[in-house]
Structures are given as C-alpha cells and as structure tokens.
mmCIF file of C-alpha atoms in Angstrom:
data_model
loop_
_atom_site.group_PDB
_atom_site.id
_atom_site.type_symbol
_atom_site.label_atom_id
_atom_site.label_comp_id
_atom_site.label_asym_id
_atom_site.label_seq_id
_atom_site.Cartn_x
_atom_site.Cartn_y
_atom_site.Cartn_z
ATOM 1 C CA UNK A 1 115.489 124.610 114.654
ATOM 2 C CA UNK A 2 112.877 125.922 116.949
ATOM 3 C CA UNK A 3 109.359 126.974 116.116
ATOM 4 C CA UNK A 4 110.513 130.492 115.376
ATOM 5 C CA UNK A 5 113.433 129.339 113.301
ATOM 6 C CA UNK A 6 115.850 129.366 116.213
ATOM 7 C CA UNK A 7 117.831 126.516 117.757
ATOM 8 C CA UNK A 8 116.370 124.487 120.578
ATOM 9 C CA UNK A 9 118.053 122.458 123.307
ATOM 10 C CA UNK A 10 119.161 119.069 122.105
ATOM 11 C CA UNK A 11 120.929 116.331 123.970
ATOM 12 C CA UNK A 12 123.366 114.207 122.033
ATOM 13 C CA UNK A 13 121.784 110.931 120.963
ATOM 14 C CA UNK A 14 123.445 107.610 121.212
ATOM 15 C CA UNK A 15 122.332 104.103 120.350
ATOM 16 C CA UNK A 16 119.802 103.030 122.963
ATOM 17 C CA UNK A 17 120.419 99.521 124.311
ATOM 18 C CA UNK A 18 117.533 97.365 125.363
ATOM 19 C CA UNK A 19 116.451 98.238 128.876
ATOM 20 C CA UNK A 20 113.476 97.949 131.161
ATOM 21 C CA UNK A 21 111.231 100.978 130.913
ATOM 22 C CA UNK A 22 110.570 102.791 134.156
ATOM 23 C CA UNK A 23 108.503 105.765 135.206
ATOM 24 C CA UNK A 24 110.059 109.051 136.200
ATOM 25 C CA UNK A 25 110.217 109.172 140.006
ATOM 26 C CA UNK A 26 107.160 110.860 141.445
ATOM 27 C CA UNK A 27 105.160 110.500 138.279
ATOM 28 C CA UNK A 28 102.691 108.073 139.819
ATOM 29 C CA UNK A 29 101.955 106.377 136.523
ATOM 30 C CA UNK A 30 100.633 109.545 134.875
ATOM 31 C CA UNK A 31 102.302 111.244 131.952
ATOM 32 C CA UNK A 32 103.351 111.075 128.355
ATOM 33 C CA UNK A 33 104.688 107.546 128.654
ATOM 34 C CA UNK A 34 107.607 105.600 130.128
ATOM 35 C CA UNK A 35 111.066 107.104 130.304
ATOM 36 C CA UNK A 36 113.760 104.984 128.704
ATOM 37 C CA UNK A 37 116.577 104.542 131.196
ATOM 38 C CA UNK A 38 119.722 102.468 130.960
ATOM 39 C CA UNK A 39 121.055 103.266 134.425
ATOM 40 C CA UNK A 40 120.390 106.034 136.898
ATOM 41 C CA UNK A 41 123.840 107.453 136.231
ATOM 42 C CA UNK A 42 123.273 107.510 132.475
ATOM 43 C CA UNK A 43 119.948 109.245 132.913
ATOM 44 C CA UNK A 44 121.455 111.951 135.105
ATOM 45 C CA UNK A 45 124.328 112.432 132.659
ATOM 46 C CA UNK A 46 121.841 112.835 129.824
ATOM 47 C CA UNK A 47 119.623 115.238 131.740
ATOM 48 C CA UNK A 48 122.616 117.431 132.434
ATOM 49 C CA UNK A 49 122.847 118.045 128.702
ATOM 50 C CA UNK A 50 119.220 118.931 128.111
ATOM 51 C CA UNK A 51 119.378 122.596 129.051
ATOM 52 C CA UNK A 52 122.635 123.391 127.315
ATOM 53 C CA UNK A 53 126.322 122.658 127.739
ATOM 54 C CA UNK A 54 128.604 123.518 130.593
ATOM 55 C CA UNK A 55 132.245 123.197 131.506
ATOM 56 C CA UNK A 56 132.971 120.725 134.265
ATOM 57 C CA UNK A 57 134.340 123.563 136.375
ATOM 58 C CA UNK A 58 130.884 125.050 136.899
ATOM 59 C CA UNK A 59 130.169 122.530 139.631
ATOM 60 C CA UNK A 60 127.173 120.312 140.353
ATOM 61 C CA UNK A 61 124.654 123.153 140.690
ATOM 62 C CA UNK A 62 124.236 123.586 136.961
ATOM 63 C CA UNK A 63 123.727 119.854 136.447
ATOM 64 C CA UNK A 64 121.276 119.651 139.314
ATOM 65 C CA UNK A 65 119.051 122.401 137.938
ATOM 66 C CA UNK A 66 119.051 120.596 134.578
ATOM 67 C CA UNK A 67 118.041 117.300 136.161
ATOM 68 C CA UNK A 68 115.357 118.706 138.437
ATOM 69 C CA UNK A 69 114.038 121.068 135.777
ATOM 70 C CA UNK A 70 113.548 118.317 133.222
ATOM 71 C CA UNK A 71 112.037 115.892 135.714
ATOM 72 C CA UNK A 72 109.566 118.570 136.777
ATOM 73 C CA UNK A 73 108.454 118.923 133.161
ATOM 74 C CA UNK A 74 108.065 115.174 132.809
ATOM 75 C CA UNK A 75 106.149 114.835 136.077
ATOM 76 C CA UNK A 76 103.693 117.487 134.930
ATOM 77 C CA UNK A 77 102.791 115.637 131.733
ATOM 78 C CA UNK A 78 99.432 113.893 131.336
ATOM 79 C CA UNK A 79 98.281 111.641 128.478
ATOM 80 C CA UNK A 80 96.514 113.673 125.808
ATOM 81 C CA UNK A 81 93.831 111.002 125.410
ATOM 82 C CA UNK A 82 93.026 111.411 129.099
ATOM 83 C CA UNK A 83 92.739 115.181 128.750
ATOM 84 C CA UNK A 84 90.527 114.947 125.670
ATOM 85 C CA UNK A 85 88.087 112.837 127.657
ATOM 86 C CA UNK A 86 87.496 115.693 130.095
ATOM 87 C CA UNK A 87 84.315 117.617 129.154
ATOM 88 C CA UNK A 88 85.508 120.903 130.648
ATOM 89 C CA UNK A 89 88.707 121.143 128.596
ATOM 90 C CA UNK A 90 89.289 124.539 126.978
ATOM 91 C CA UNK A 91 87.958 124.280 123.367
ATOM 92 C CA UNK A 92 91.071 125.779 121.770
ATOM 93 C CA UNK A 93 93.372 123.488 123.750
ATOM 94 C CA UNK A 94 91.147 120.540 122.798
ATOM 95 C CA UNK A 95 91.520 121.444 119.138
ATOM 96 C CA UNK A 96 95.311 121.779 119.403
ATOM 97 C CA UNK A 97 95.794 118.518 121.294
ATOM 98 C CA UNK A 98 93.582 116.610 118.865
ATOM 99 C CA UNK A 99 95.581 118.060 115.994
ATOM 100 C CA UNK A 100 98.825 116.973 117.653
ATOM 101 C CA UNK A 101 97.573 113.391 117.931
ATOM 102 C CA UNK A 102 96.471 113.467 114.301
ATOM 103 C CA UNK A 103 99.907 114.682 113.194
ATOM 104 C CA UNK A 104 101.583 112.180 115.513
ATOM 105 C CA UNK A 105 99.639 109.234 114.046
ATOM 106 C CA UNK A 106 100.288 110.472 110.521
ATOM 107 C CA UNK A 107 104.012 110.765 111.243
ATOM 108 C CA UNK A 108 104.305 107.104 112.184
ATOM 109 C CA UNK A 109 101.805 105.633 109.703
ATOM 110 C CA UNK A 110 102.595 107.714 106.617
ATOM 111 C CA UNK A 111 106.048 109.220 107.158
ATOM 112 C CA UNK A 112 107.726 106.170 108.742
ATOM 113 C CA UNK A 113 108.863 108.273 111.698
ATOM 114 C CA UNK A 114 109.391 106.716 115.159
ATOM 115 C CA UNK A 115 106.291 105.256 116.792
ATOM 116 C CA UNK A 116 106.845 105.954 120.472
ATOM 117 C CA UNK A 117 105.322 107.948 123.319
ATOM 118 C CA UNK A 118 106.731 111.315 122.276
ATOM 119 C CA UNK A 119 104.066 114.010 121.824
ATOM 120 C CA UNK A 120 101.280 111.853 123.205
ATOM 121 C CA UNK A 121 101.318 113.706 126.535
ATOM 122 C CA UNK A 122 100.801 117.331 127.504
ATOM 123 C CA UNK A 123 102.424 119.425 130.230
ATOM 124 C CA UNK A 124 101.032 122.781 131.340
ATOM 125 C CA UNK A 125 104.135 124.602 132.513
ATOM 126 C CA UNK A 126 102.431 127.630 134.001
ATOM 127 C CA UNK A 127 105.083 129.865 132.421
ATOM 128 C CA UNK A 128 105.726 131.232 128.911
ATOM 129 C CA UNK A 129 108.841 129.130 128.223
ATOM 130 C CA UNK A 130 110.160 125.772 129.262
ATOM 131 C CA UNK A 131 113.709 127.128 129.671
ATOM 132 C CA UNK A 132 115.909 130.124 128.973
ATOM 133 C CA UNK A 133 119.089 130.115 126.890
ATOM 134 C CA UNK A 134 122.010 132.452 127.475
ATOM 135 C CA UNK A 135 124.108 133.473 124.461
ATOM 136 C CA UNK A 136 127.318 135.491 124.555
ATOM 137 C CA UNK A 137 129.708 137.000 122.010
ATOM 138 C CA UNK A 138 132.632 139.466 122.093
ATOM 139 C CA UNK A 139 132.017 143.162 121.446
ATOM 140 C CA UNK A 140 133.409 143.083 117.911
ATOM 141 C CA UNK A 141 132.751 139.530 116.799
ATOM 142 C CA UNK A 142 129.815 137.312 115.849
ATOM 143 C CA UNK A 143 131.483 134.174 117.172
ATOM 144 C CA UNK A 144 129.482 132.736 120.045
ATOM 145 C CA UNK A 145 131.180 131.724 123.245
ATOM 146 C CA UNK A 146 130.901 127.942 123.619
ATOM 147 C CA UNK A 147 130.590 125.531 126.514
ATOM 148 C CA UNK A 148 131.710 121.956 126.113
ATOM 149 C CA UNK A 149 131.099 118.456 127.413
ATOM 150 C CA UNK A 150 133.611 115.653 126.858
ATOM 151 C CA UNK A 151 130.783 113.489 125.504
ATOM 152 C CA UNK A 152 128.347 115.850 123.811
ATOM 153 C CA UNK A 153 130.776 118.301 122.273
ATOM 154 C CA UNK A 154 130.367 122.076 122.295
ATOM 155 C CA UNK A 155 127.426 124.428 121.764
ATOM 156 C CA UNK A 156 127.080 128.187 121.856
ATOM 157 C CA UNK A 157 124.572 128.599 124.666
ATOM 158 C CA UNK A 158 123.803 127.731 128.263
ATOM 159 C CA UNK A 159 120.277 126.812 129.283
ATOM 160 C CA UNK A 160 118.410 127.288 132.557
ATOM 161 C CA UNK A 161 114.967 126.339 133.829
ATOM 162 C CA UNK A 162 114.823 129.448 136.023
ATOM 163 C CA UNK A 163 114.951 132.804 134.197
ATOM 164 C CA UNK A 164 116.614 134.463 137.178
ATOM 165 C CA UNK A 165 119.437 131.932 137.029
ATOM 166 C CA UNK A 166 119.817 132.700 133.329
ATOM 167 C CA UNK A 167 119.920 136.451 133.961
ATOM 168 C CA UNK A 168 122.509 136.032 136.702
ATOM 169 C CA UNK A 169 124.720 134.009 134.396
ATOM 170 C CA UNK A 170 124.301 136.591 131.612
ATOM 171 C CA UNK A 171 125.331 139.347 134.054
ATOM 172 C CA UNK A 172 128.429 137.357 134.928
ATOM 173 C CA UNK A 173 129.357 137.096 131.266
ATOM 174 C CA UNK A 174 128.857 140.832 130.763
ATOM 175 C CA UNK A 175 131.182 141.478 133.692
ATOM 176 C CA UNK A 176 133.774 139.401 131.825
ATOM 177 C CA UNK A 177 133.455 141.679 128.788
ATOM 178 C CA UNK A 178 131.009 139.716 126.661
ATOM 179 C CA UNK A 179 127.754 140.879 125.167
ATOM 180 C CA UNK A 180 125.063 138.516 126.396
ATOM 181 C CA UNK A 181 121.342 138.103 126.058
ATOM 182 C CA UNK A 182 118.720 135.710 127.364
ATOM 183 C CA UNK A 183 116.083 134.138 125.140
ATOM 184 C CA UNK A 184 113.123 132.041 126.181
ATOM 185 C CA UNK A 185 112.958 128.544 124.720
ATOM 186 C CA UNK A 186 109.480 127.162 123.916
ATOM 187 C CA UNK A 187 110.610 123.561 123.355
ATOM 188 C CA UNK A 188 113.516 121.160 123.477
ATOM 189 C CA UNK A 189 114.091 117.621 122.301
ATOM 190 C CA UNK A 190 115.661 114.650 124.045
ATOM 191 C CA UNK A 191 116.032 112.894 120.675
ATOM 192 C CA UNK A 192 114.073 109.842 121.749
ATOM 193 C CA UNK A 193 115.765 109.194 125.082
ATOM 194 C CA UNK A 194 112.564 110.317 126.778
ATOM 195 C CA UNK A 195 108.964 110.582 125.630
ATOM 196 C CA UNK A 196 108.905 114.329 125.036
ATOM 197 C CA UNK A 197 105.537 115.873 125.895
ATOM 198 C CA UNK A 198 103.700 118.650 124.108
ATOM 199 C CA UNK A 199 104.209 121.818 126.161
ATOM 200 C CA UNK A 200 101.932 124.742 126.932
ATOM 201 C CA UNK A 201 104.757 127.014 125.717
ATOM 202 C CA UNK A 202 104.110 126.028 122.090
ATOM 203 C CA UNK A 203 100.788 124.170 121.933
ATOM 204 C CA UNK A 204 98.832 127.264 120.834
ATOM 205 C CA UNK A 205 101.062 127.944 117.832
ATOM 206 C CA UNK A 206 99.380 127.932 114.392
ATOM 207 C CA UNK A 207 98.141 124.491 113.377
ATOM 208 C CA UNK A 208 100.634 124.020 110.571
ATOM 209 C CA UNK A 209 103.562 125.087 112.731
ATOM 210 C CA UNK A 210 102.482 122.622 115.403
ATOM 211 C CA UNK A 211 102.451 119.733 112.923
ATOM 212 C CA UNK A 212 105.766 120.881 111.453
ATOM 213 C CA UNK A 213 107.381 120.796 114.875
ATOM 214 C CA UNK A 214 106.226 117.202 115.461
ATOM 215 C CA UNK A 215 107.613 116.017 112.112
ATOM 216 C CA UNK A 216 110.889 117.897 112.607
ATOM 217 C CA UNK A 217 111.600 116.586 116.092
ATOM 218 C CA UNK A 218 110.690 113.010 115.243
ATOM 219 C CA UNK A 219 113.088 113.220 112.307
ATOM 220 C CA UNK A 220 115.866 114.059 114.781
ATOM 221 C CA UNK A 221 114.963 110.948 116.748
ATOM 222 C CA UNK A 222 115.405 108.929 113.571
ATOM 223 C CA UNK A 223 118.802 110.304 112.524
ATOM 224 C CA UNK A 224 121.225 112.605 114.319
ATOM 225 C CA UNK A 225 124.953 112.898 113.623
ATOM 226 C CA UNK A 226 127.147 114.172 116.428
ATOM 227 C CA UNK A 227 128.867 117.451 115.673
ATOM 228 C CA UNK A 228 127.180 118.207 112.337
ATOM 229 C CA UNK A 229 124.385 120.671 113.020
ATOM 230 C CA UNK A 230 123.937 121.587 109.361
ATOM 231 C CA UNK A 231 123.439 117.953 108.372
ATOM 232 C CA UNK A 232 121.013 117.318 111.227
ATOM 233 C CA UNK A 233 118.908 120.425 110.720
ATOM 234 C CA UNK A 234 118.872 120.114 106.944
ATOM 235 C CA UNK A 235 117.769 116.494 107.144
ATOM 236 C CA UNK A 236 115.008 117.262 109.656
ATOM 237 C CA UNK A 237 113.873 120.272 107.631
ATOM 238 C CA UNK A 238 113.649 118.184 104.463
ATOM 239 C CA UNK A 239 111.584 115.604 106.377
ATOM 240 C CA UNK A 240 109.285 118.274 107.821
ATOM 241 C CA UNK A 241 108.753 119.786 104.367
ATOM 242 C CA UNK A 242 107.861 116.440 102.840
ATOM 243 C CA UNK A 243 105.713 115.674 105.874
ATOM 244 C CA UNK A 244 103.799 118.946 105.658
ATOM 245 C CA UNK A 245 103.124 118.492 101.936
ATOM 246 C CA UNK A 246 101.709 115.009 102.544
ATOM 247 C CA UNK A 247 99.836 115.848 105.738
ATOM 248 C CA UNK A 248 98.119 118.872 104.220
ATOM 249 C CA UNK A 249 97.203 116.898 101.096
ATOM 250 C CA UNK A 250 95.775 114.059 103.210
ATOM 251 C CA UNK A 251 93.685 116.448 105.291
ATOM 252 C CA UNK A 252 92.358 118.197 102.224
ATOM 253 C CA UNK A 253 91.496 114.848 100.626
ATOM 254 C CA UNK A 254 89.556 113.999 103.792
ATOM 255 C CA UNK A 255 87.559 117.203 103.512
ATOM 256 C CA UNK A 256 89.492 119.437 105.907
ATOM 257 C CA UNK A 257 89.399 123.206 105.490
ATOM 258 C CA UNK A 258 91.915 124.175 102.738
ATOM 259 C CA UNK A 259 92.528 127.437 104.625
ATOM 260 C CA UNK A 260 95.020 125.511 106.776
ATOM 261 C CA UNK A 261 97.423 125.300 103.835
ATOM 262 C CA UNK A 262 97.165 129.044 103.201
ATOM 263 C CA UNK A 263 97.718 129.790 106.901
ATOM 264 C CA UNK A 264 100.755 127.529 107.011
ATOM 265 C CA UNK A 265 102.259 129.024 103.865
ATOM 266 C CA UNK A 266 101.766 132.535 105.222
ATOM 267 C CA UNK A 267 103.401 131.637 108.548
ATOM 268 C CA UNK A 268 106.319 129.862 106.861
ATOM 269 C CA UNK A 269 106.869 132.742 104.446
ATOM 270 C CA UNK A 270 107.054 135.227 107.309
ATOM 271 C CA UNK A 271 109.570 133.085 109.122
ATOM 272 C CA UNK A 272 111.744 132.820 106.038
ATOM 273 C CA UNK A 273 111.574 136.577 105.475
ATOM 274 C CA UNK A 274 112.545 137.263 109.063
ATOM 275 C CA UNK A 275 115.481 134.852 108.961
ATOM 276 C CA UNK A 276 116.618 136.328 105.640
ATOM 277 C CA UNK A 277 116.520 139.784 107.228
ATOM 278 C CA UNK A 278 118.707 138.634 110.102
ATOM 279 C CA UNK A 279 121.109 136.814 107.799
ATOM 280 C CA UNK A 280 121.524 139.891 105.602
ATOM 281 C CA UNK A 281 122.445 142.115 108.549
ATOM 282 C CA UNK A 282 124.552 139.396 110.119
ATOM 283 C CA UNK A 283 126.627 139.065 106.942
ATOM 284 C CA UNK A 284 127.080 142.824 106.657
ATOM 285 C CA UNK A 285 128.198 143.153 110.272
ATOM 286 C CA UNK A 286 130.490 140.156 109.974
ATOM 287 C CA UNK A 287 132.219 141.893 107.064
ATOM 288 C CA UNK A 288 132.701 145.017 109.211
ATOM 289 C CA UNK A 289 134.315 143.030 112.006
ATOM 290 C CA UNK A 290 136.605 141.221 109.567
ATOM 291 C CA UNK A 291 137.779 144.473 107.996
ATOM 292 C CA UNK A 292 140.919 146.484 108.821
ATOM 293 C CA UNK A 293 138.862 149.407 110.148
ATOM 294 C CA UNK A 294 139.697 150.910 113.529
ATOM 295 C CA UNK A 295 137.721 149.605 116.484
ATOM 296 C CA UNK A 296 135.987 152.940 116.903
ATOM 297 C CA UNK A 297 134.809 152.833 113.299
ATOM 298 C CA UNK A 298 133.614 149.269 113.784
ATOM 299 C CA UNK A 299 131.581 150.315 116.816
ATOM 300 C CA UNK A 300 129.974 153.143 114.839
ATOM 301 C CA UNK A 301 129.139 150.752 111.980
ATOM 302 C CA UNK A 302 127.706 148.325 114.510
ATOM 303 C CA UNK A 303 125.345 150.968 115.915
ATOM 304 C CA UNK A 304 124.179 151.841 112.399
ATOM 305 C CA UNK A 305 123.686 148.151 111.561
ATOM 306 C CA UNK A 306 121.464 147.486 114.563
ATOM 307 C CA UNK A 307 119.448 150.651 113.913
ATOM 308 C CA UNK A 308 118.955 149.560 110.288
ATOM 309 C CA UNK A 309 117.911 146.087 111.442
ATOM 310 C CA UNK A 310 115.194 147.528 113.658
ATOM 311 C CA UNK A 311 114.034 149.818 110.875
ATOM 312 C CA UNK A 312 113.910 147.007 108.312
ATOM 313 C CA UNK A 313 111.931 144.853 110.729
ATOM 314 C CA UNK A 314 109.303 147.588 111.041
ATOM 315 C CA UNK A 315 109.031 147.597 107.248
ATOM 316 C CA UNK A 316 108.461 143.841 107.311
ATOM 317 C CA UNK A 317 105.750 144.211 109.934
ATOM 318 C CA UNK A 318 103.915 146.703 107.747
ATOM 319 C CA UNK A 319 104.106 144.231 104.870
ATOM 320 C CA UNK A 320 102.667 141.632 107.252
ATOM 321 C CA UNK A 321 99.742 143.908 108.153
ATOM 322 C CA UNK A 322 101.106 144.466 111.633
ATOM 323 C CA UNK A 323 101.907 140.853 112.524
ATOM 324 C CA UNK A 324 104.228 141.162 115.528
ATOM 325 C CA UNK A 325 105.259 137.556 116.130
ATOM 326 C CA UNK A 326 108.958 138.425 116.338
ATOM 327 C CA UNK A 327 108.716 141.507 118.544
ATOM 328 C CA UNK A 328 110.034 139.547 121.517
ATOM 329 C CA UNK A 329 113.380 139.097 119.757
ATOM 330 C CA UNK A 330 113.787 142.872 119.711
ATOM 331 C CA UNK A 331 112.613 143.400 123.299
ATOM 332 C CA UNK A 332 116.182 143.590 124.650
ATOM 333 C CA UNK A 333 118.909 145.940 123.362
ATOM 334 C CA UNK A 334 120.411 144.260 120.309
ATOM 335 C CA UNK A 335 123.848 142.696 120.688
ATOM 336 C CA UNK A 336 126.247 140.583 118.687
ATOM 337 C CA UNK A 337 124.945 137.619 120.661
ATOM 338 C CA UNK A 338 121.481 138.177 119.153
ATOM 339 C CA UNK A 339 122.711 137.809 115.586
ATOM 340 C CA UNK A 340 125.314 135.171 116.380
ATOM 341 C CA UNK A 341 122.662 132.946 117.945
ATOM 342 C CA UNK A 342 120.626 132.823 114.733
ATOM 343 C CA UNK A 343 122.747 130.787 112.379
ATOM 344 C CA UNK A 344 121.611 129.319 109.078
ATOM 345 C CA UNK A 345 121.835 125.549 109.454
ATOM 346 C CA UNK A 346 119.638 124.466 106.551
ATOM 347 C CA UNK A 347 121.965 124.950 103.608
ATOM 348 C CA UNK A 348 121.858 121.246 102.690
ATOM 349 C CA UNK A 349 118.068 121.050 102.410
ATOM 350 C CA UNK A 350 118.155 121.139 98.567
ATOM 351 C CA UNK A 351 120.537 118.186 98.617
ATOM 352 C CA UNK A 352 118.272 116.182 100.901
ATOM 353 C CA UNK A 353 115.245 117.019 98.768
ATOM 354 C CA UNK A 354 117.194 115.807 95.726
ATOM 355 C CA UNK A 355 118.064 112.650 97.630
ATOM 356 C CA UNK A 356 114.380 112.063 98.415
ATOM 357 C CA UNK A 357 113.513 112.559 94.752
ATOM 358 C CA UNK A 358 116.240 110.071 93.825
ATOM 359 C CA UNK A 359 114.428 107.539 96.014
ATOM 360 C CA UNK A 360 111.199 108.200 94.154
ATOM 361 C CA UNK A 361 109.672 109.853 97.239
ATOM 362 C CA UNK A 362 110.059 106.643 99.241
ATOM 363 C CA UNK A 363 110.739 107.919 102.759
ATOM 364 C CA UNK A 364 112.169 104.709 104.297
ATOM 365 C CA UNK A 365 114.601 104.438 101.362
ATOM 366 C CA UNK A 366 115.447 108.113 101.824
ATOM 367 C CA UNK A 367 116.130 107.568 105.520
ATOM 368 C CA UNK A 368 118.407 104.631 104.725
ATOM 369 C CA UNK A 369 120.335 106.714 102.189
ATOM 370 C CA UNK A 370 120.644 109.627 104.604
ATOM 371 C CA UNK A 371 121.828 107.260 107.319
ATOM 372 C CA UNK A 372 124.585 106.008 105.028
ATOM 373 C CA UNK A 373 125.627 109.574 104.359
ATOM 374 C CA UNK A 374 125.715 110.225 108.091
ATOM 375 C CA UNK A 375 128.184 107.386 108.579
ATOM 376 C CA UNK A 376 130.739 108.951 106.222
ATOM 377 C CA UNK A 377 133.602 111.171 107.365
ATOM 378 C CA UNK A 378 132.361 114.741 107.383
ATOM 379 C CA UNK A 379 134.344 116.004 104.381
ATOM 380 C CA UNK A 380 133.235 113.044 102.266
ATOM 381 C CA UNK A 381 129.647 113.488 103.444
ATOM 382 C CA UNK A 382 129.635 117.146 102.440
ATOM 383 C CA UNK A 383 131.067 116.345 99.002
ATOM 384 C CA UNK A 384 128.368 113.738 98.438
ATOM 385 C CA UNK A 385 125.603 116.147 99.479
ATOM 386 C CA UNK A 386 126.991 118.898 97.246
ATOM 387 C CA UNK A 387 127.075 116.483 94.312
ATOM 388 C CA UNK A 388 123.365 115.763 94.738
ATOM 389 C CA UNK A 389 122.464 119.287 93.659
ATOM 390 C CA UNK A 390 124.617 119.192 90.519
ATOM 391 C CA UNK A 391 122.980 118.554 87.103
ATOM 392 C CA UNK A 392 125.023 115.375 86.798
ATOM 393 C CA UNK A 393 125.483 113.644 90.136
ATOM 394 C CA UNK A 394 128.978 112.440 90.921
ATOM 395 C CA UNK A 395 129.502 108.794 89.845
ATOM 396 C CA UNK A 396 130.514 107.875 93.380
ATOM 397 C CA UNK A 397 126.941 108.499 94.482
ATOM 398 C CA UNK A 398 125.856 105.417 92.560
ATOM 399 C CA UNK A 399 127.723 103.307 95.081
ATOM 400 C CA UNK A 400 127.126 105.533 98.078
ATOM 401 C CA UNK A 401 123.374 106.044 97.901
ATOM 402 C CA UNK A 402 120.888 103.170 97.426
ATOM 403 C CA UNK A 403 118.382 103.639 94.630
ATOM 404 C CA UNK A 404 114.647 102.910 94.952
ATOM 405 C CA UNK A 405 113.890 99.237 95.342
ATOM 406 C CA UNK A 406 117.395 98.252 96.360
#
C-alpha cells in the first residue's frame, strides 16, 4: 500500500543470483548505491514492469518510457550522508533525511529487515509525483480493467512517468467506453532489485508515516509471493505495525519527543477512517451493480452514491478539524475506477500478528514462518492463515509453522 493507503507500483520479485554490481549508466558514481543487474536484458525487462503492466501489443514505446523514466529517477539520486554534510541544506529536509536514516538503521539492526542501499539516497524529482497511474472500469461495474505480462501476471493499472502520457491513455480508454481516472503516485518499490531512493514526492510526509513507509517497503523486499496481493500487503502491514511500535518505543526511551507517537496515531487513524469510508460506499455500490435493477436505476443509484460519498467526506474533514489530506482524491469527477482502485488488501493482518505472537515476538522466526506459508499452494496458505485467528489453532499448524527456538 502507498503512503495514503493506496497501491503503489511494484515489480515482481524473483530470486536474485549473484552478480557484479554496476552503476546505472550516466550516474557517474553518485546516487543511492549500486544497481543490482544480472544482464542488460533482464534489467530492461524488469524496468518495463516498474510503472505498471502492459499487453505486448502496446509496442516498445510503453516499455521505453518505463526504462527511461526509472533510470532518470535513479540518476537523480544522491547519498543522504552527502546531502546532510551540506551546510545550506533546507532545515526541514535535513530533519526528514536524518529521520529516514535513523529508521533505515533501526530496520536492519532491530527489525532484521534487509541491509542494503535502499533509502540511503535522495532524489529531488522537481514534480509532485514520481509517476501517474491510470485506472479504468466499466460504467456499471467495480471490476478494474487489467493489463498483463507473461512473467509478472496482471494488475489493474497502467503507469506513466509523464502525466500527459497518462491522460492520453485515459482518454483512449474513455473512448472505448470505460470510466478512467489518473492518480499521481508518490512512490514505488523495485522490491530489492534496485536501491530505491527516498523521493521528494513523499519525503515531507509526517515523520511516523515516513518511517512506516520504510519498514513496509523493506518487508516487501524480504518476502513477496507472486499473485497474492492480500498475503503480501498483510505481511508488510504486520511488519510495519510491529516496526512502528518498536521504533517509537526506542525513540521515547532515548528521550525523543513523545508527541511523535500522538502525531502518528492521529495520522494513522485518519487514514483508516478514510479507507473505511471508501470501503463502505464501495460495498454499497457493488451491491447495486450486482442487483437485478434496470441499468437506468443503477445509474441513478450510482449518482446518489457518489454524492453521498462526497458529503460523508466533508463530515470527516470537520471531525478532523479541517484536515484536507485526501482532497486530491476528490479533485476529479468520481468514477467507478476511483472506488475500484482502492481495494482492501490487509484482511490477513490479524493472522500475521497472531503468527508473530506465536513466535514470541521474534521477528526472524516470524519471517521464517511467513516464508513457509508463502511456499504453500494458495488455498492451503489461506486456510492456515485463517486458522491462526481461531481460538484453537488448527493442529496442522503445529507442523506447518515453526515455534520459537526451533
């Protein structure tokens, strides 16, 4: 999930063989760290996935903009340590970058998350987003249109590094009869294939949200199962929650301002309220579309649903004392693609938290247990996760999941 609770770009991970590390062409030795490359062809194939999925019939142009867009981001990255040594650095940016390094060190030392070059560099993009996603859905359905790769599978968006390219593609989809909208993306993850830099598009987020993002994305580098978004997001969310609890406690023990915890809790609560609002209206509209009502009646119900959604959001904002952090989501006319793009992928978080408790809070043991779950066939994996939340865990879990100290 993204910093606002929305999905980010993710390339499919695969086991990384040993390979010589090389710099991104044109980087001149400056940046967040070496890029891991197996072959030039593999790198280009991976980069083509970074900004979303595409059918092969779209031609090389889409792949080329993905490659060049990502390489431009990487070339613009500079080591954070180098930036912090500059006396004229903006004070707020200095604070945020120092906090990122603190969270990054904590992630590796205390959370057993990957120790690599990710989030040790910073790229000033000079624009509000790193990329723009295009989502599309039919007029009377909340099922997203998908684009597929033979290797990576299918996802319900297309991503572009140029907003005009994204708008042109959205217009093409509308001409085909779809409802489409374009949303800016503040961050994406390469899942450890590259040393992802901190980006200007999210670096000024609240301190707690910035740390949460680091923990979440590093968790994806540790474990990612192809084709199971709910498993992946639930696992990473459970890791981020445990990480935030421990990071905040460590900072407070070291004498840091306890107001950070209150700020984080307030931000997280607002996000959860906003997502609950969207899920409530999404479910109601989904029921309308699944009904036997005439299409005209469905359209009328749809108009009422979107009007109610806007009204309920204004109520939330008043409860938040005017906080307008989600206004951008409402900036375009609401469509089915808006609601369809915000899916709930964290339903297995309670199971992962139970699994962590079963390991006595030992994160490496938890990761090993989660990895074993990820190797199971999907149906068996889901049964095992469901059993974890039952008062009496299924006996099969005794064999499936290692206990602390084993």
